[in-house]
PDB file of C-alpha atoms in Angstrom:
ATOM      1  CA  UNK A   1     -40.309  57.617 151.209  1.00  0.00           C
ATOM      2  CA  UNK A   2     -38.315  60.864 150.702  1.00  0.00           C
ATOM      3  CA  UNK A   3     -34.990  61.450 149.017  1.00  0.00           C
ATOM      4  CA  UNK A   4     -33.757  64.953 148.477  1.00  0.00           C
ATOM      5  CA  UNK A   5     -30.585  66.431 146.477  1.00  0.00           C
ATOM      6  CA  UNK A   6     -28.374  68.227 148.898  1.00  0.00           C
ATOM      7  CA  UNK A   7     -25.431  69.257 146.357  1.00  0.00           C
ATOM      8  CA  UNK A   8     -24.493  68.670 142.858  1.00  0.00           C
ATOM      9  CA  UNK A   9     -21.457  69.808 141.039  1.00  0.00           C
ATOM     10  CA  UNK A  10     -20.418  69.349 137.622  1.00  0.00           C
ATOM     11  CA  UNK A  11     -19.050  65.950 138.657  1.00  0.00           C
ATOM     12  CA  UNK A  12     -20.640  64.777 141.783  1.00  0.00           C
ATOM     13  CA  UNK A  13     -23.929  64.943 143.907  1.00  0.00           C
ATOM     14  CA  UNK A  14     -24.989  64.173 147.702  1.00  0.00           C
ATOM     15  CA  UNK A  15     -28.479  62.948 148.136  1.00  0.00           C
ATOM     16  CA  UNK A  16     -30.213  62.486 151.363  1.00  0.00           C
ATOM     17  CA  UNK A  17     -32.449  59.362 152.074  1.00  0.00           C
ATOM     18  CA  UNK A  18     -35.018  60.483 154.649  1.00  0.00           C
ATOM     19  CA  UNK A  19     -36.669  57.037 156.175  1.00  0.00           C
ATOM     20  CA  UNK A  20     -36.301  58.129 159.677  1.00  0.00           C
ATOM     21  CA  UNK A  21     -32.739  57.278 160.534  1.00  0.00           C
ATOM     22  CA  UNK A  22     -30.492  59.904 162.026  1.00  0.00           C
ATOM     23  CA  UNK A  23     -26.832  58.852 160.478  1.00  0.00           C
ATOM     24  CA  UNK A  24     -27.499  55.457 159.481  1.00  0.00           C
ATOM     25  CA  UNK A  25     -30.998  54.281 157.279  1.00  0.00           C
ATOM     26  CA  UNK A  26     -33.229  51.719 158.705  1.00  0.00           C
ATOM     27  CA  UNK A  27     -32.576  49.648 155.865  1.00  0.00           C
ATOM     28  CA  UNK A  28     -30.218  49.213 153.230  1.00  0.00           C
ATOM     29  CA  UNK A  29     -31.402  50.715 149.846  1.00  0.00           C
ATOM     30  CA  UNK A  30     -29.816  50.204 146.305  1.00  0.00           C
ATOM     31  CA  UNK A  31     -29.045  53.392 144.386  1.00  0.00           C
ATOM     32  CA  UNK A  32     -29.494  53.171 140.680  1.00  0.00           C
ATOM     33  CA  UNK A  33     -28.462  56.161 138.334  1.00  0.00           C
ATOM     34  CA  UNK A  34     -29.881  56.193 135.051  1.00  0.00           C
ATOM     35  CA  UNK A  35     -30.694  52.485 135.126  1.00  0.00           C
ATOM     36  CA  UNK A  36     -27.475  51.094 136.367  1.00  0.00           C
ATOM     37  CA  UNK A  37     -26.640  49.705 139.647  1.00  0.00           C
ATOM     38  CA  UNK A  38     -24.290  52.444 141.836  1.00  0.00           C
ATOM     39  CA  UNK A  39     -24.098  51.029 144.958  1.00  0.00           C
ATOM     40  CA  UNK A  40     -25.966  49.935 148.396  1.00  0.00           C
ATOM     41  CA  UNK A  41     -26.445  52.697 150.877  1.00  0.00           C
ATOM     42  CA  UNK A  42     -26.814  52.288 154.344  1.00  0.00           C
ATOM     43  CA  UNK A  43     -25.949  55.991 155.397  1.00  0.00           C
ATOM     44  CA  UNK A  44     -28.751  59.080 155.209  1.00  0.00           C
ATOM     45  CA  UNK A  45     -26.300  61.301 153.407  1.00  0.00           C
ATOM     46  CA  UNK A  46     -24.654  59.307 150.135  1.00  0.00           C
ATOM     47  CA  UNK A  47     -22.431  60.911 147.723  1.00  0.00           C
ATOM     48  CA  UNK A  48     -22.585  59.998 143.979  1.00  0.00           C
ATOM     49  CA  UNK A  49     -19.345  60.327 142.194  1.00  0.00           C
ATOM     50  CA  UNK A  50     -17.936  59.984 138.575  1.00  0.00           C
ATOM     51  CA  UNK A  51     -20.853  62.245 136.894  1.00  0.00           C
ATOM     52  CA  UNK A  52     -20.304  63.945 133.730  1.00  0.00           C
ATOM     53  CA  UNK A  53     -20.833  67.919 133.724  1.00  0.00           C
ATOM     54  CA  UNK A  54     -24.037  69.240 132.203  1.00  0.00           C
ATOM     55  CA  UNK A  55     -25.638  65.535 132.177  1.00  0.00           C
ATOM     56  CA  UNK A  56     -29.465  64.784 133.361  1.00  0.00           C
ATOM     57  CA  UNK A  57     -29.553  62.089 135.710  1.00  0.00           C
ATOM     58  CA  UNK A  58     -32.366  60.099 137.385  1.00  0.00           C
ATOM     59  CA  UNK A  59     -31.617  58.839 140.665  1.00  0.00           C
ATOM     60  CA  UNK A  60     -34.013  55.904 141.978  1.00  0.00           C
ATOM     61  CA  UNK A  61     -33.658  54.069 145.370  1.00  0.00           C
ATOM     62  CA  UNK A  62     -35.084  50.558 145.739  1.00  0.00           C
ATOM     63  CA  UNK A  63     -35.556  48.265 148.703  1.00  0.00           C
ATOM     64  CA  UNK A  64     -35.068  44.432 148.533  1.00  0.00           C
ATOM     65  CA  UNK A  65     -33.973  44.713 144.930  1.00  0.00           C
ATOM     66  CA  UNK A  66     -37.587  45.397 143.306  1.00  0.00           C
ATOM     67  CA  UNK A  67     -39.531  47.525 145.408  1.00  0.00           C
ATOM     68  CA  UNK A  68     -38.911  51.061 143.900  1.00  0.00           C
ATOM     69  CA  UNK A  69     -39.306  53.553 146.955  1.00  0.00           C
ATOM     70  CA  UNK A  70     -38.228  56.796 145.573  1.00  0.00           C
ATOM     71  CA  UNK A  71     -36.772  58.667 142.628  1.00  0.00           C
ATOM     72  CA  UNK A  72     -35.243  62.238 141.905  1.00  0.00           C
ATOM     73  CA  UNK A  73     -33.845  63.859 138.554  1.00  0.00           C
ATOM     74  CA  UNK A  74     -31.375  66.628 138.380  1.00  0.00           C
ATOM     75  CA  UNK A  75     -28.921  67.726 135.704  1.00  0.00           C
ATOM     76  CA  UNK A  76     -25.356  68.505 136.859  1.00  0.00           C
ATOM     77  CA  UNK A  77     -23.853  71.836 136.596  1.00  0.00           C
ATOM     78  CA  UNK A  78     -21.540  73.257 133.726  1.00  0.00           C
ATOM     79  CA  UNK A  79     -17.650  72.779 134.014  1.00  0.00           C
ATOM     80  CA  UNK A  80     -15.529  75.555 132.806  1.00  0.00           C
ATOM     81  CA  UNK A  81     -12.161  73.876 132.311  1.00  0.00           C
ATOM     82  CA  UNK A  82     -10.800  69.974 133.262  1.00  0.00           C
ATOM     83  CA  UNK A  83      -7.031  69.775 133.504  1.00  0.00           C
ATOM     84  CA  UNK A  84      -5.463  66.351 133.787  1.00  0.00           C
ATOM     85  CA  UNK A  85      -2.300  66.645 136.188  1.00  0.00           C
ATOM     86  CA  UNK A  86      -0.601  64.247 134.157  1.00  0.00           C
ATOM     87  CA  UNK A  87      -0.030  66.693 131.573  1.00  0.00           C
ATOM     88  CA  UNK A  88       1.853  68.884 133.835  1.00  0.00           C
ATOM     89  CA  UNK A  89       4.315  66.269 134.611  1.00  0.00           C
ATOM     90  CA  UNK A  90       2.375  64.426 137.861  1.00  0.00           C
ATOM     91  CA  UNK A  91       3.125  60.557 137.735  1.00  0.00           C
ATOM     92  CA  UNK A  92      -0.514  59.395 138.927  1.00  0.00           C
ATOM     93  CA  UNK A  93       0.778  56.089 139.792  1.00  0.00           C
ATOM     94  CA  UNK A  94       0.136  56.017 143.386  1.00  0.00           C
ATOM     95  CA  UNK A  95       4.091  55.764 144.542  1.00  0.00           C
ATOM     96  CA  UNK A  96       5.099  59.227 143.674  1.00  0.00           C
ATOM     97  CA  UNK A  97       4.282  62.397 145.553  1.00  0.00           C
ATOM     98  CA  UNK A  98       2.105  64.406 143.006  1.00  0.00           C
TER      99      UNK A  98
END
C-alpha cells in the first residue's frame, strides 16, 4: 500500500492513504507516529496535529492491529516564532471571545 506526504508544516502534516478509495478508505487503519498510536483513519486524506518544529517523524500504517502496511518518514519545518495569545490578554477559557 502506498502512503504519501501531501503537506507538512512546523506543527502538522497531511497524509494520503492510497488503498483505492475515493474519499474514504476501504478499511479502517491505525496510524502510529514515532511508535505511539495516534488515531484510526477511515478517510483517504488524514491530518496529523501537535507535531514539533524541526523534528523527525516516522508514520506507520497498520491494518488489524499488527499488519504493517505502509510507512513514511519526514522532518517538520522550521518555525521562526511561537506566540501564546494568553501573553497578550486572551483568556483561552472557551467562554470569552478571544
